[in-house]
């Protein structure tokens, strides 16, 4: 008696699937490949346009006003503005964010305050940056904070300066710092804390000497993510940095005069140089977009490195 | 424990904050623990207070605009661009400020662009996330993950630039016929700036956020659950669709809420691409509807920031900001409420939630 060999069907074969399942799978493949194509198109288009228009001289010349786009200069000032704004924002957001994260993760008492703090930070993460920008004008136009921007002789506070923009931008970086650092702290198992308490360290000393160093990759990741959000924001810059393309200082103290003054960043430079903006020089906008994209890429690469390091830190 | 109480001078053992803290080596602390907790708590309280003050100040500043218009603020009536102009100029002269403002065209534009892009992006992102997590070849997965993160962090102004220089001319030259343009000339001009460009670019902007959150949720579904289903002879697609996607629902909600918040608040890109006209696209116009220009709430604020010096204009812009803020709060509440029935999945699927 001979037994016919059983039909061997590969586990991956879809021949026996129901038609709806096969359509679903085809749909997933099609959309997945479409997404790849769109992503590749956007990235290559920006890179090609950027390389076409970016010149080393653009990076070191100040923007000037001129009728022909050959004479309007480069974007040195916007680049400096981006760096300044990112530094200011992160100087505020990183310490505050780390402290809030430590409190939420290690103390969290009274629990009512913890709940309120969590939901307010979530609300901040969801609130549009244009709203924060408007709120910023309200704060920084108040006479008390006049020393952070310019004042007319009659006492009207202008309210637009690097200080104002940096302070408001720190608010959009804050939720990212808080959530990332908090996740990093919570990933540390409790026996690490208990070991620290057992050798007599207090709670705050444990947080400072044991937990935060262990969570350093998360701290760096959160900071980088925050910087990425800050340098990409346009609304707050357009509203709160004054609309001058060059850095216009106010006062006489060297660094302080720049920080109290107005200026631009790469995002507001692109915004103004797009066909819908006031200056309308697409080639300059493409070049600036290329530089900004390179900054974002560098930050992303740094985040990759540090978040991988955070994952390598396996407890247990 | 008696000894401890003596060392601490009494008191701390009653304080719940110090229940798990060893009482030795007090002198060598760089800062007292009690004081540290107090300072950190005060900082958190300060941040919370500041943010709630923001809510209060925005509403306070917005109040005159709402008070003068009542519920009609949200309704249609007249040309919103003319109203904005009148409000602005009334702040200059020493007369009575004008507040008449019917924001329906702006609201309608925000609703259309947000709804359109969120619906399209949700469907696409869900399939793309399923593809990336389960079906894509290994090398493609490794390429796509950083690409998604990059696309999610590209500044919106760059998307706006690409939209204005690539998509808008394409729509204007190839998708709108001269006949269409002539048919609406007295009212609006169809140049390619409009709803279609806005929705498409916004979809591309928010899809990476959704894909990132969705795929994180899908990835954290326990492997055993899927293997159990596969062992019963259920095919890979059905297994993934019925088990992984269902389990990851909290992550789907979280991603959608995040992306919707981004879409509602998007000012710069929409201001560049959507045409910047206070016009309410009318579905009754037929296919032209999709290319009609408009301007959303957030884009209106950024288009009029130079006019903040006029008090009634400022109050009107703050009223728009209050609506945006209120919808952001409402959105996160809705997301929270939608996640409640799925609490039992939160530990497995909701890592991103």
XYZ file of C-alpha atoms in Angstrom:
669
model
C 0.000 0.000 0.000
C 1.538 3.206 -1.024
C 0.728 6.488 0.722
C 0.896 9.550 -1.418
C 3.306 12.134 -0.079
C 1.488 14.925 1.767
C 1.429 18.248 0.045
C 3.968 20.431 1.742
C 2.935 24.044 1.774
C 5.295 26.727 2.941
C 4.136 28.500 6.075
C 4.493 31.787 4.254
C 2.327 30.833 1.302
C -0.817 32.886 1.137
C -2.534 30.589 -1.359
C -4.879 29.148 1.250
C -5.770 32.470 2.868
C -9.151 34.023 2.702
C -9.463 36.692 0.051
C -10.027 39.464 2.617
C -6.805 38.542 4.382
C -4.900 38.587 1.133
C -6.313 42.006 0.267
C -5.322 43.275 3.699
C -1.790 42.008 3.312
C -1.500 43.481 -0.174
C -2.788 46.788 1.169
C -0.185 46.793 3.943
C 2.593 46.077 1.455
C 1.348 48.726 -0.969
C 1.038 51.430 1.691
C 4.332 50.432 3.255
C 6.142 50.726 -0.059
C 4.286 53.962 -0.865
C 5.458 55.374 2.437
C 9.031 54.388 1.604
C 8.729 56.066 -1.778
C 7.278 59.289 -0.341
C 9.908 59.427 2.401
C 12.712 58.828 -0.083
C 11.282 61.442 -2.457
C 11.053 64.119 0.237
C 14.515 63.468 1.640
C 16.279 63.269 -1.738
C 14.400 66.296 -3.068
C 15.482 68.410 -0.089
C 19.055 67.157 -0.287
C 19.302 67.769 -4.042
C 17.771 71.246 -3.835
C 19.929 72.072 -0.841
C 23.180 70.986 -2.481
C 22.182 72.901 -5.592
C 21.745 76.177 -3.735
C 23.943 76.017 -0.671
C 27.251 77.896 -0.952
C 29.891 78.130 1.769
C 29.723 81.909 1.463
C 26.056 81.825 2.494
C 27.064 80.442 5.866
C 29.353 83.318 6.763
C 27.638 86.421 5.378
C 24.961 88.501 7.039
C 21.583 88.862 5.384
C 21.140 92.274 3.793
C 18.292 93.978 2.023
C 18.610 94.138 -1.737
C 16.473 93.896 -4.825
C 18.375 91.061 -6.513
C 18.799 87.751 -4.764
C 22.535 87.745 -5.562
C 23.098 90.601 -3.166
C 20.883 89.656 -0.245
C 23.680 87.906 1.599
C 23.649 84.633 3.475
C 22.187 83.394 6.709
C 24.915 83.733 9.309
C 22.639 85.655 11.655
C 19.756 83.166 11.432
C 22.168 80.327 12.172
C 23.547 82.121 15.217
C 19.959 82.882 16.201
C 19.016 79.204 16.031
C 21.966 78.256 18.237
C 21.252 81.042 20.737
C 17.578 80.235 20.995
C 18.259 76.513 21.411
C 20.821 77.179 24.150
C 18.550 79.578 26.028
C 15.573 77.241 25.825
C 17.484 74.187 26.954
C 19.246 76.047 29.788
C 15.793 76.610 31.233
C 14.048 73.415 30.162
C 16.701 70.838 31.093
C 17.144 71.633 34.823
C 13.462 72.314 35.389
C 12.464 69.221 33.417
C 14.911 66.976 35.276
C 13.762 68.293 38.647
C 10.108 67.791 37.744
C 10.864 64.275 36.476
C 12.779 63.386 39.664
C 9.961 64.675 41.809
C 7.295 62.847 39.793
C 9.227 59.587 39.751
C 10.823 59.548 43.220
C 8.566 61.623 45.462
C 5.156 62.268 43.944
C 3.562 63.308 47.226
C 0.969 64.659 47.762
C -0.428 62.455 45.056
C -3.045 65.048 44.119
C -0.262 67.426 43.099
C 1.413 64.624 41.145
C -1.779 63.924 39.220
C -2.352 67.609 38.504
C 1.289 68.051 37.455
C 1.099 65.083 35.100
C -2.025 66.312 33.381
C -0.800 69.916 33.139
C 2.418 68.727 31.506
C 0.347 66.603 29.139
C -1.759 69.668 28.390
C 1.408 71.644 27.693
C 2.604 68.944 25.298
C -0.675 69.196 23.404
C -1.044 72.959 23.346
C -0.149 74.642 20.051
C 3.047 76.677 20.051
C 1.201 79.662 18.605
C -0.806 79.865 21.845
C 2.409 79.830 23.876
C 3.734 82.577 21.613
C 0.720 84.802 22.268
C 1.000 84.129 25.992
C 4.652 85.121 25.705
C 3.746 88.546 24.358
C 1.457 88.981 27.346
C 4.242 88.158 29.822
C 7.136 89.975 28.243
C 5.264 93.159 27.421
C 4.659 93.688 31.126
C 6.734 96.594 32.495
C 8.308 94.412 35.204
C 10.110 92.337 32.589
C 11.132 95.332 30.521
C 14.807 94.651 31.225
C 14.574 91.472 29.106
C 13.725 93.380 25.927
C 13.681 96.935 24.620
C 11.820 99.857 26.090
C 10.740 103.020 24.356
C 11.481 106.302 26.152
C 7.793 106.594 26.969
C 7.998 103.299 28.884
C 6.272 100.943 26.446
C 7.966 97.539 26.559
C 8.570 95.953 23.180
C 8.470 92.405 24.557
C 10.286 90.734 21.670
C 13.789 89.444 22.287
C 15.913 86.314 22.449
C 15.039 86.082 26.136
C 11.329 86.079 25.390
C 11.589 83.555 22.565
C 13.979 81.299 24.496
C 11.788 81.303 27.594
C 8.671 80.380 25.651
C 10.502 77.783 23.565
C 11.662 76.126 26.777
C 8.008 75.347 27.420
C 7.727 73.235 24.278
C 10.934 71.375 25.186
C 9.822 70.823 28.797
C 7.278 67.997 28.259
C 9.775 66.049 26.149
C 12.492 66.345 28.804
C 10.099 65.429 31.623
C 8.616 62.356 29.957
C 11.946 60.989 28.687
C 13.827 61.475 31.971
C 10.922 60.089 33.943
C 10.777 56.981 31.779
C 14.517 56.556 32.242
C 14.198 56.856 36.029
C 11.293 54.448 36.188
C 13.202 51.877 34.157
C 15.722 51.626 37.008
C 14.584 48.717 39.201
C 13.750 49.403 42.829
C 16.539 47.204 44.198
C 19.039 49.799 43.012
C 17.294 52.389 45.173
C 17.047 49.970 48.074
C 20.769 49.211 47.865
C 21.485 52.911 48.021
C 19.191 53.430 51.017
C 20.814 50.429 52.685
C 24.209 52.097 52.670
C 22.667 55.105 54.277
C 22.068 57.473 51.400
C 19.050 59.709 51.612
C 16.422 59.865 48.939
C 17.731 63.019 47.331
C 21.329 61.771 47.479
C 20.183 58.540 45.829
C 18.481 60.492 43.075
C 21.494 62.723 42.561
C 24.335 60.234 42.942
C 22.791 56.968 41.772
C 19.622 57.368 39.743
C 20.397 60.373 37.582
C 23.866 59.099 36.582
C 22.291 55.740 35.725
C 19.609 57.498 33.683
C 22.099 59.750 31.921
C 21.342 58.372 28.434
C 17.673 59.250 28.958
C 18.594 62.701 30.198
C 20.692 63.298 27.090
C 18.006 61.853 24.813
C 15.332 64.051 26.348
C 17.520 67.131 26.007
C 18.302 66.345 22.363
C 14.620 65.745 21.573
C 13.858 69.068 23.238
C 16.495 70.883 21.188
C 15.101 69.250 18.044
C 11.635 70.599 18.794
C 13.018 74.036 19.658
C 15.066 74.555 16.497
C 12.152 73.392 14.359
C 9.602 75.753 15.835
C 8.537 78.735 13.780
C 5.436 80.209 15.383
C 7.091 81.339 18.615
C 10.068 82.758 16.702
C 7.904 84.725 14.288
C 5.874 86.230 17.121
C 8.486 86.711 19.844
C 11.846 87.338 18.190
C 10.971 90.520 16.344
C 11.039 90.343 12.592
C 14.568 91.564 11.928
C 16.720 89.270 9.807
C 19.986 90.395 11.420
C 20.799 90.366 15.110
C 19.832 93.813 16.358
C 21.199 94.353 19.833
C 19.701 96.562 22.493
C 21.881 98.279 25.059
C 25.636 98.144 25.402
C 26.643 95.048 27.430
C 28.158 92.677 24.835
C 26.261 89.379 25.170
C 23.300 90.825 27.006
C 22.623 93.316 24.240
C 22.190 90.502 21.722
C 19.969 88.512 24.036
C 17.829 91.543 24.746
C 17.669 92.358 21.065
C 15.777 90.944 18.128
C 16.903 88.629 15.348
C 15.892 85.603 13.341
C 16.457 81.868 13.220
C 16.716 79.492 10.303
C 13.015 78.677 10.573
C 11.900 82.294 10.448
C 14.424 82.892 7.639
C 12.852 80.075 5.618
C 9.387 81.372 6.463
C 10.257 84.847 5.224
C 12.035 83.580 2.109
C 9.320 81.187 0.959
C 7.174 82.483 -1.919
C 4.451 83.251 0.634
C 6.807 85.297 2.819
C 7.983 88.897 2.668
C 11.341 88.309 0.999
C 10.477 85.551 -1.502
C 13.831 84.067 -2.480
C 13.206 80.317 -2.846
C 16.859 79.470 -3.523
C 17.933 80.990 -0.209
C 15.055 79.254 1.528
C 16.137 75.893 0.106
C 19.721 76.451 1.202
C 18.619 77.389 4.725
C 16.257 74.409 4.821
C 19.179 72.171 3.899
C 21.287 73.515 6.762
C 18.397 73.169 9.199
C 17.768 69.629 7.998
C 21.426 68.774 8.578
C 21.114 70.057 12.161
C 18.015 67.931 12.708
C 19.795 64.911 11.196
C 22.779 65.382 13.521
C 20.479 65.639 16.537
C 18.611 62.524 15.427
C 21.846 60.594 15.059
C 22.842 61.678 18.583
C 19.457 60.590 19.934
C 19.931 57.214 18.226
C 23.307 56.692 19.858
C 22.143 57.640 23.324
C 18.812 55.825 23.232
C 20.651 52.679 22.143
C 22.964 53.149 25.096
C 19.917 53.528 27.342
C 18.570 50.215 26.067
C 21.913 48.476 26.536
C 21.795 49.343 30.224
C 19.980 46.194 31.248
C 19.273 45.837 34.934
C 18.454 42.488 36.533
C 12.582 52.285 65.660
C 12.574 53.916 69.083
C 16.229 54.744 68.646
C 15.548 56.265 65.242
C 12.954 58.554 66.687
C 15.440 59.776 69.242
C 18.070 60.512 66.590
C 15.672 62.376 64.404
C 14.425 64.365 67.316
C 10.923 63.036 66.789
C 8.530 64.027 64.133
C 10.005 62.460 61.036
C 8.601 59.031 61.665
C 5.106 60.460 61.623
C 5.789 62.121 58.330
C 4.800 59.761 55.527
C 7.407 61.332 53.291
C 10.182 59.871 55.414
C 8.822 56.426 55.998
C 11.367 54.654 53.813
C 14.343 56.821 54.476
C 17.275 55.682 56.626
C 18.019 58.238 59.315
C 21.795 57.918 59.529
C 24.564 60.146 58.161
C 22.537 63.285 58.441
C 25.551 65.528 58.591
C 27.017 64.478 55.265
C 24.062 65.282 53.089
C 24.664 67.915 50.516
C 21.155 69.120 51.123
C 18.619 68.075 53.686
C 16.234 65.494 52.358
C 13.191 67.176 53.728
C 14.292 70.463 52.246
C 15.084 68.824 48.918
C 11.638 67.307 48.682
C 10.135 70.621 49.626
C 12.158 72.509 47.016
C 11.400 70.040 44.238
C 7.727 70.033 45.178
C 7.713 73.822 45.168
C 9.261 73.850 41.705
C 6.625 71.453 40.398
C 3.932 73.531 42.043
C 5.420 76.609 40.393
C 5.381 74.982 36.945
C 1.792 73.820 37.422
C 0.776 77.233 38.693
C 2.464 78.940 35.743
C 0.676 76.732 33.234
C -2.695 77.156 34.900
C -2.034 80.900 34.996
C -1.457 80.706 31.250
C -4.885 79.141 30.837
C -6.408 81.848 33.002
C -4.628 84.762 31.343
C -5.478 83.594 27.829
C -9.156 83.247 28.768
C -9.140 86.605 30.552
C -7.580 88.351 27.577
C -9.993 86.620 25.214
C -13.110 87.438 27.168
C -14.115 90.765 25.495
C -14.227 89.116 22.073
C -16.434 86.277 23.314
C -18.573 88.615 25.404
C -19.372 90.916 22.497
C -20.187 88.178 20.015
C -21.717 85.522 22.236
C -22.365 82.219 20.575
C -22.285 83.961 17.191
C -18.492 84.065 17.568
C -18.495 80.493 16.304
C -21.120 81.106 13.635
C -20.983 82.296 10.052
C -21.866 85.787 8.895
C -20.122 88.365 6.757
C -16.580 88.280 5.490
C -14.228 87.324 8.272
C -11.295 89.100 6.605
C -13.216 92.388 6.511
C -14.170 91.919 10.147
C -10.516 91.398 11.095
C -9.611 94.553 9.181
C -12.322 96.535 10.958
C -11.264 95.219 14.361
C -7.657 96.163 13.674
C -8.345 99.702 12.500
C -10.767 100.354 15.358
C -7.848 99.966 17.748
C -5.965 102.835 16.130
C -8.538 105.573 16.304
C -9.616 106.899 19.636
C -13.122 105.649 19.176
C -14.974 102.636 20.420
C -13.310 99.328 19.668
C -15.086 97.014 17.254
C -15.406 93.367 18.202
C -17.771 91.931 15.560
C -16.203 88.624 14.603
C -17.786 85.492 13.158
C -15.086 82.864 12.972
C -16.943 80.098 11.162
C -14.800 80.121 7.975
C -11.639 79.770 10.069
C -13.171 77.092 12.277
C -14.486 75.220 9.256
C -11.064 75.308 7.629
C -9.413 73.927 10.777
C -12.068 71.220 11.076
C -11.722 70.214 7.415
C -7.930 70.078 7.319
C -7.642 68.342 10.693
C -10.366 65.797 10.053
C -9.242 65.085 6.513
C -5.596 64.585 7.331
C -6.211 62.646 10.554
C -8.571 60.199 8.831
C -6.229 59.622 5.884
C -3.153 59.469 8.105
C -4.809 57.054 10.541
C -5.706 54.485 7.882
C -2.340 54.753 6.140
C -0.317 54.764 9.361
C -2.098 51.718 10.724
C -1.265 49.663 7.630
C 2.259 51.034 7.414
C 2.870 50.275 11.103
C 1.557 46.723 10.661
C 3.790 46.357 7.624
C 6.854 47.663 9.428
C 6.378 45.639 12.587
C 5.338 42.314 11.091
C 5.692 41.945 7.350
C 8.572 44.066 6.107
C 11.885 42.335 5.377
C 14.462 42.766 8.095
C 16.700 45.185 6.205
C 13.770 47.450 5.324
C 12.722 47.595 8.975
C 16.187 48.707 9.927
C 16.151 51.468 7.290
C 12.628 52.653 8.011
C 12.887 53.199 11.737
C 15.354 56.111 11.578
C 13.580 57.472 8.500
C 10.281 57.687 10.382
C 11.972 59.450 13.254
C 13.591 61.878 10.836
C 10.314 62.632 9.060
C 8.631 63.201 12.416
C 11.246 65.773 13.370
C 11.478 67.721 10.105
C 10.386 71.279 10.969
C 6.941 72.178 9.692
C 8.266 75.219 7.857
C 10.305 72.906 5.610
C 7.185 70.894 4.781
C 5.487 74.201 4.062
C 8.313 75.249 1.745
C 8.167 71.990 -0.207
C 4.396 72.300 -0.381
C 4.511 75.830 -1.722
C 7.237 75.152 -4.276
C 6.265 71.664 -5.471
C 2.747 70.576 -4.613
C 0.920 73.890 -4.996
C 2.215 74.629 -8.538
C 1.434 71.046 -9.534
C -2.154 71.318 -8.314
C -2.533 74.770 -9.824
C -1.236 73.781 -13.244
C -2.487 70.245 -13.706
C -5.495 69.582 -11.506
C -7.479 72.787 -11.939
C -8.799 73.575 -15.412
C -9.072 77.109 -16.772
C -12.828 76.613 -16.822
C -12.853 75.930 -13.087
C -10.723 78.967 -12.412
C -12.986 81.208 -14.478
C -16.126 79.886 -12.823
C -15.227 81.290 -9.383
C -13.120 84.325 -10.351
C -15.300 87.000 -8.721
C -15.217 85.246 -5.346
C -11.891 83.477 -4.942
C -8.921 82.597 -7.109
C -7.965 78.960 -7.533
C -4.201 78.874 -7.797
C -3.389 75.576 -6.155
C -3.201 77.021 -2.652
C -6.069 75.280 -0.957
C -7.603 72.429 0.925
C -6.045 69.601 -1.098
C -2.477 70.831 -0.699
C -3.072 71.549 3.002
C -4.563 68.129 3.735
C -1.887 66.256 1.782
C 1.056 68.013 3.414
C -0.538 67.814 6.853
C -1.062 64.075 6.316
C 2.611 63.639 5.476
C 3.504 65.685 8.554
C 1.431 63.795 11.105
C 1.682 60.279 9.646
C 5.240 59.690 10.966
C 4.100 60.593 14.498
C 1.241 58.108 14.250
C 3.438 55.411 12.697
C 6.048 55.800 15.435
C 3.524 55.493 18.275
C 1.485 52.741 16.565
C 4.487 50.561 15.832
C 5.789 50.954 19.365
C 2.421 49.731 20.622
C 2.304 46.855 18.138
C 5.828 45.802 19.030
C 5.049 45.521 22.729
C 2.289 42.949 22.177
C 3.487 39.748 23.910
C 4.904 37.347 21.352
C 3.180 34.423 23.067
C -0.280 35.778 22.298
C 0.515 35.842 18.592
C 2.190 32.439 18.674
C -0.851 30.979 20.397
C -3.015 32.157 17.560
C -0.560 30.964 14.899
C -0.426 27.554 16.586
C -4.182 27.250 16.125
C -3.589 27.479 12.388
C -4.734 31.050 11.948
C -2.758 32.812 9.265
C -0.274 35.559 9.950
C -2.377 38.439 8.688
C -5.476 37.485 10.610
C -3.439 36.803 13.719
C -1.770 40.173 13.582
C -4.902 42.079 12.648
C -7.171 40.457 15.198
C -4.775 40.170 18.127
C -1.896 42.616 17.858
C -3.921 45.526 16.484
C -6.712 44.967 18.987
C -4.260 44.754 21.876
C -2.474 47.892 20.780
C -5.661 49.994 20.736
C -4.520 52.255 23.597
C -1.421 53.060 21.550
C -3.609 53.747 18.515
C -5.604 56.246 20.561
C -2.471 57.832 22.023
C -0.922 58.272 18.596
C -4.109 59.693 17.109
C -4.502 62.189 19.957
C -0.881 63.290 19.583
C -1.191 63.704 15.821
C -4.537 65.502 16.060
C -3.115 67.966 18.550
C -0.275 68.628 16.140
C -2.716 69.110 13.261
C -4.997 71.520 15.136
C -2.103 73.653 16.308
C -0.236 73.725 13.018
C 0.014 77.379 12.047
C 3.058 77.934 9.887
C 2.716 75.215 7.281
C -1.043 75.724 6.879
C -0.572 79.471 6.658
C 1.825 78.946 3.775
C -0.098 76.310 1.847
C -3.805 76.800 2.466
C -4.225 80.068 0.576
C -4.682 82.462 3.504
C -8.151 83.620 2.589
C -10.957 83.734 5.130
C -13.229 81.640 2.938
C -15.252 78.598 3.953
C -14.831 75.862 1.310
C -18.281 74.743 0.260
C -18.850 71.018 -0.435
C -21.764 71.965 -2.685
C -19.314 73.406 -5.213
C -18.463 69.946 -6.483
C -14.887 68.889 -7.164
C -13.684 72.501 -6.881
C -14.341 72.151 -3.144
C -11.078 70.276 -2.735
C -8.930 73.061 -4.149
C -10.715 76.023 -2.606
C -8.488 78.245 -0.448
C -9.143 78.836 3.221
C -7.285 79.721 6.402
C -7.423 77.912 9.709
C -7.545 79.354 13.231
C -3.857 78.942 14.067
C -2.796 80.260 10.655
C -4.964 83.343 11.222
C -3.087 84.129 14.416
C 0.291 83.901 12.736
C -0.882 85.936 9.742
C -1.961 88.784 12.031
C 0.814 88.905 14.626
C 1.908 92.328 13.403
C -1.462 93.667 14.487
C -1.165 92.761 18.168
C -0.644 96.433 18.957
C -4.334 97.088 18.421
C -6.150 96.134 21.656
C -9.355 94.735 20.139
C -7.288 92.785 17.591
C -5.173 91.378 20.397
C -8.274 90.267 22.256
C -9.681 88.656 19.130
C -6.444 86.757 18.504
C -6.422 85.619 22.124
C -9.976 84.406 21.655
C -8.740 82.248 18.767
C -5.869 81.024 20.952
C -8.347 80.192 23.716
C -10.378 78.068 21.294
C -7.206 76.250 20.211
C -6.131 75.681 23.806
C -9.578 74.513 24.799
C -9.714 72.013 21.947
C -6.262 70.699 22.905
C -7.436 70.125 26.481
C -10.669 68.559 25.255
C -8.713 66.294 22.943
C -6.478 64.882 25.655
C -9.554 64.391 27.864
C -11.262 62.515 25.027
C -8.189 60.342 24.567
C -8.124 59.587 28.280
C -11.829 58.712 28.276
C -11.476 56.498 25.208
C -8.676 54.560 26.885
C -10.650 53.834 30.054
C -12.512 50.727 28.805
C -9.194 49.311 27.564
C -7.376 49.580 30.856
C -6.522 45.890 30.938
C -4.511 46.276 27.728
C -2.562 49.251 29.011
C 0.220 47.150 30.488
C 0.923 45.259 27.285
C -0.073 47.413 24.370
C 0.086 50.852 25.823
C 3.780 51.347 26.344
C 3.510 54.488 24.315
C 0.280 55.620 25.901
